[in-house]
């Protein structure tokens, strides 16, 4: 059984996919890039500002699925420049509890959609932690 998850507070998909899928108690999000859902355009600003926008987008999708970032069990991060590694860690620490942080992979890639320099996807548990 699967349920499609889409939320107006995250960018609309630009292809044949959905923002997320709920299946067997897990939420699988599509990769999110730093698009402002209100404008449909990439946010301006430095790398940390863009990473914060990605977290806002992921949060909206998870909330639509009755979950939140504290229920993420795995993040996969794609970046085009490994020199941003420490900035990514700083933003992750602002959004997540370091002691209960989930598993994470970080991969350097050549290109990302829309000329983004970061994309993050996650797998989360459906139920919100109390």
Coordinates of N, CA, C and O in Angstrom, one line a residue, residues 7-92:
X7 N 2.5 18.7 -1.0 CA 2.2 19.8 -0.1 C 2.5 21.1 -0.8 O 3.5 21.2 -1.5
X8 N 1.6 22.1 -0.7 CA 1.8 23.4 -1.3 C 2.9 24.2 -0.8 O 3.4 25.1 -1.4
X9 N 3.4 23.8 0.4 CA 4.5 24.5 1.0 C 5.9 23.9 0.6 O 6.9 24.3 1.2
X10 N 5.9 23.1 -0.4 CA 7.1 22.6 -1.0 C 7.0 22.7 -2.5 O 5.9 22.8 -3.0
X11 N 8.1 22.8 -3.2 CA 8.0 23.0 -4.7 C 7.2 21.9 -5.4 O 7.3 20.7 -5.0
X12 N 6.5 22.3 -6.4 CA 5.8 21.3 -7.2 C 6.8 20.5 -8.0 O 7.9 21.0 -8.4
X13 N 6.6 19.2 -8.2 CA 7.5 18.4 -9.0 C 7.5 18.9 -10.4 O 6.5 19.4 -10.9
X14 N 8.7 18.8 -11.0 CA 8.9 19.2 -12.4 C 9.0 18.1 -13.4 O 9.5 18.2 -14.4
X15 N 8.5 16.9 -12.9 CA 8.6 15.7 -13.8 C 7.5 14.7 -13.3 O 6.6 15.1 -12.6
X16 N 7.7 13.5 -13.8 CA 6.8 12.5 -13.4 C 7.1 11.8 -12.1 O 7.5 10.6 -12.1
X17 N 7.0 12.6 -11.0 CA 7.3 12.1 -9.7 C 6.5 12.9 -8.7 O 5.9 13.9 -9.1
X18 N 6.4 12.5 -7.5 CA 5.7 13.2 -6.4 C 6.7 13.6 -5.4 O 7.8 13.1 -5.3
X19 N 6.3 14.6 -4.5 CA 7.2 15.0 -3.5 C 7.6 13.9 -2.5 O 8.7 13.9 -2.0
X20 N 6.6 13.0 -2.2 CA 6.9 11.9 -1.3 C 5.9 10.8 -1.5 O 4.9 11.0 -2.1
X21 N 6.3 9.7 -1.0 CA 5.4 8.5 -1.0 C 5.5 7.9 0.4 O 6.6 7.7 1.0
X22 N 4.3 7.6 1.0 CA 4.2 6.9 2.3 C 3.9 5.4 2.0 O 2.9 5.1 1.2
X23 N 4.7 4.5 2.5 CA 4.5 3.1 2.3 C 5.0 2.3 3.5 O 6.1 2.5 4.0
X24 N 4.1 1.5 4.1 CA 4.5 0.6 5.2 C 5.1 1.4 6.4 O 6.1 0.9 7.0
X25 N 4.6 2.5 6.7 CA 5.0 3.3 7.8 C 6.3 4.2 7.6 O 6.8 4.8 8.5
X26 N 6.8 4.2 6.3 CA 7.9 5.0 6.0 C 7.5 6.0 4.9 O 6.7 5.8 4.1
X27 N 8.2 7.2 5.0 CA 8.0 8.3 4.1 C 9.3 8.4 3.3 O 10.3 8.5 3.9
X28 N 9.2 8.3 2.0 CA 10.3 8.5 1.1 C 10.1 9.8 0.3 O 9.1 9.9 -0.4
X29 N 11.0 10.7 0.5 CA 10.8 12.0 -0.2 C 11.7 12.0 -1.4 O 12.7 11.3 -1.5
X30 N 11.2 12.7 -2.4 CA 12.0 13.0 -3.6 C 13.1 14.0 -3.2 O 12.9 14.8 -2.2
X31 N 14.1 14.1 -4.0 CA 15.2 15.1 -3.7 C 14.6 16.5 -3.8 O 13.8 16.8 -4.7
X32 N 15.0 17.3 -2.8 CA 14.6 18.7 -2.8 C 15.8 19.6 -3.0 O 16.8 19.4 -2.4
X33 N 15.6 20.6 -3.9 CA 16.6 21.6 -4.1 C 16.1 22.9 -3.6 O 14.9 23.0 -3.2
X34 N 16.9 23.9 -3.5 CA 16.5 25.2 -2.8 C 15.5 26.1 -3.6 O 15.8 27.2 -3.9
X35 N 14.4 25.5 -3.9 CA 13.3 26.3 -4.6 C 12.4 26.8 -3.6 O 11.9 26.1 -2.7
X36 N 12.0 28.1 -3.7 CA 11.0 28.7 -2.9 C 9.6 28.3 -3.5 O 9.4 28.7 -4.6
X37 N 8.8 27.6 -2.8 CA 7.5 27.1 -3.3 C 6.6 28.3 -3.7 O 5.7 28.1 -4.6
X38 N 6.7 29.4 -3.1 CA 5.9 30.6 -3.4 C 6.2 31.2 -4.7 O 5.3 31.7 -5.4
X39 N 7.5 31.1 -5.1 CA 7.8 31.8 -6.4 C 8.2 30.7 -7.5 O 8.2 31.1 -8.6
X40 N 8.5 29.5 -7.1 CA 8.9 28.5 -8.0 C 10.3 28.7 -8.5 O 10.7 28.1 -9.5
X41 N 11.0 29.6 -7.9 CA 12.4 29.9 -8.3 C 13.4 29.6 -7.2 O 13.1 29.5 -6.0
X42 N 14.6 29.4 -7.6 CA 15.7 29.1 -6.7 C 15.9 30.3 -5.8 O 15.8 31.4 -6.2
X43 N 16.1 30.0 -4.5 CA 16.3 31.1 -3.5 C 17.7 31.8 -3.8 O 18.6 31.1 -4.2
X44 N 17.7 33.1 -3.5 CA 19.0 33.8 -3.5 C 19.7 33.6 -2.2 O 19.1 33.4 -1.2
X45 N 21.0 33.8 -2.2 CA 21.7 33.8 -1.0 C 22.9 32.8 -1.0 O 23.2 32.2 -2.0
X46 N 23.5 32.7 0.1 CA 24.7 31.8 0.2 C 24.3 30.4 0.4 O 23.1 30.0 0.4
X47 N 25.3 29.5 0.4 CA 25.0 28.1 0.4 C 24.2 27.7 1.7 O 23.3 26.8 1.5
X48 N 24.4 28.3 2.8 CA 23.6 27.9 4.0 C 22.2 28.3 3.9 O 21.3 27.6 4.2
X49 N 21.9 29.5 3.3 CA 20.6 29.9 3.0 C 19.8 28.9 2.1 O 18.7 28.6 2.3
X50 N 20.5 28.5 1.1 CA 19.9 27.5 0.2 C 19.7 26.2 0.9 O 18.6 25.5 0.7
X51 N 20.6 25.7 1.7 CA 20.4 24.5 2.5 C 19.2 24.6 3.4 O 18.5 23.7 3.6
X52 N 19.1 25.7 4.1 CA 17.9 26.0 5.0 C 16.6 25.8 4.2 O 15.6 25.3 4.7
X53 N 16.6 26.3 2.9 CA 15.4 26.2 2.1 C 15.1 24.8 1.8 O 13.9 24.4 1.8
X54 N 16.1 24.0 1.5 CA 15.9 22.6 1.3 C 15.2 21.9 2.5 O 14.3 21.1 2.4
X55 N 15.7 22.3 3.7 CA 15.1 21.7 5.0 C 13.7 22.2 5.1 O 12.8 21.4 5.6
X56 N 13.4 23.4 4.8 CA 12.0 23.9 4.8 C 11.1 23.0 3.9 O 10.0 22.7 4.3
X57 N 11.6 22.8 2.7 CA 10.8 22.0 1.8 C 10.6 20.6 2.3 O 9.5 20.0 2.2
X58 N 11.7 19.9 2.8 CA 11.5 18.6 3.3 C 10.6 18.6 4.5 O 9.7 17.7 4.7
X59 N 10.7 19.6 5.4 CA 9.8 19.7 6.5 C 8.3 19.7 6.1 O 7.5 19.1 6.7
X60 N 8.0 20.5 5.1 CA 6.6 20.6 4.6 C 6.1 19.3 4.1 O 5.0 18.9 4.4
X61 N 6.9 18.5 3.4 CA 6.5 17.2 2.9 C 6.3 16.3 4.1 O 5.2 15.6 4.1
X62 N 7.2 16.2 5.0 CA 7.0 15.3 6.2 C 5.8 15.7 7.0 O 5.1 14.8 7.5
X63 N 5.6 17.0 7.2 CA 4.4 17.4 8.0 C 3.1 17.0 7.3 O 2.2 16.6 8.0
X64 N 3.1 17.1 6.0 CA 1.9 16.6 5.2 C 1.6 15.2 5.4 O 0.5 14.7 5.5
X65 N 2.7 14.4 5.7 CA 2.6 13.0 5.9 C 2.5 12.6 7.4 O 2.7 11.4 7.8
X66 N 2.2 13.6 8.2 CA 2.1 13.4 9.7 C 3.4 12.9 10.3 O 3.4 12.0 11.1
X67 N 4.5 13.6 9.9 CA 5.8 13.3 10.5 C 6.6 14.6 10.6 O 6.0 15.7 10.5
X68 N 7.8 14.5 10.9 CA 8.7 15.6 11.0 C 10.2 15.2 10.9 O 10.5 14.0 10.8
X69 N 11.1 16.2 11.0 CA 12.5 15.9 10.8 C 13.0 15.0 11.9 O 14.0 14.2 11.6
X70 N 12.5 15.0 13.1 CA 13.0 14.1 14.1 C 12.7 12.6 13.8 O 13.3 11.8 14.5
X71 N 11.9 12.3 12.9 CA 11.6 11.0 12.5 C 12.4 10.5 11.3 O 12.1 9.4 10.8
X72 N 13.3 11.3 10.8 CA 14.1 10.9 9.7 C 15.1 9.8 10.1 O 15.7 10.0 11.2
X73 N 15.2 8.7 9.4 CA 16.1 7.7 9.7 C 17.3 7.7 8.7 O 18.4 7.2 9.0
X74 N 17.2 8.4 7.6 CA 18.3 8.5 6.6 C 18.2 9.7 5.7 O 17.1 9.9 5.2
X75 N 19.2 10.5 5.6 CA 19.3 11.5 4.6 C 20.3 11.1 3.6 O 21.4 10.5 3.9
X76 N 20.1 11.5 2.3 CA 21.1 11.4 1.3 C 21.2 12.8 0.7 O 20.2 13.5 0.3
X77 N 22.4 13.3 0.8 CA 22.8 14.7 0.4 C 23.6 14.6 -0.9 O 24.6 13.9 -0.9
X78 N 23.2 15.4 -1.9 CA 24.0 15.6 -3.1 C 24.5 17.0 -3.2 O 23.7 17.9 -3.1
X79 N 25.8 17.2 -3.4 CA 26.3 18.5 -3.6 C 27.3 18.6 -4.8 O 27.8 17.5 -5.2
X80 N 27.5 19.8 -5.3 CA 28.3 19.9 -6.5 C 29.7 20.4 -6.1 O 30.6 20.5 -6.9
X81 N 29.9 20.7 -4.8 CA 31.2 21.2 -4.4 C 31.5 20.8 -2.9 O 30.8 21.3 -2.0
X82 N 32.4 19.9 -2.7 CA 32.7 19.3 -1.4 C 33.2 20.4 -0.4 O 33.3 20.1 0.8
X83 N 33.6 21.5 -0.9 CA 34.1 22.6 0.0 C 33.0 23.1 0.9 O 33.2 23.8 1.9
X84 N 31.7 22.7 0.6 CA 30.6 23.2 1.5 C 30.3 22.2 2.6 O 29.3 22.3 3.3
X85 N 31.1 21.1 2.8 CA 30.8 20.1 3.8 C 30.6 20.7 5.2 O 29.6 20.3 5.8
X86 N 31.5 21.6 5.6 CA 31.3 22.1 7.0 C 30.0 22.9 7.1 O 29.4 22.9 8.2
X87 N 29.7 23.6 6.1 CA 28.4 24.4 6.1 C 27.2 23.5 6.2 O 26.2 23.8 6.9
X88 N 27.2 22.4 5.5 CA 26.2 21.4 5.6 C 26.0 20.9 7.0 O 24.9 20.9 7.6
X89 N 27.1 20.6 7.6 CA 27.1 20.1 9.0 C 26.5 21.2 9.9 O 25.7 20.9 10.8
X90 N 26.8 22.5 9.7 CA 26.3 23.5 10.5 C 24.8 23.6 10.4 O 24.1 23.8 11.4
X91 N 24.3 23.6 9.2 CA 22.8 23.6 9.0 C 22.1 22.4 9.5 O 21.1 22.5 10.2
X92 N 22.7 21.2 9.3 CA 22.1 20.0 9.9 C 22.0 20.1 11.4 O 21.0 19.8 12.0

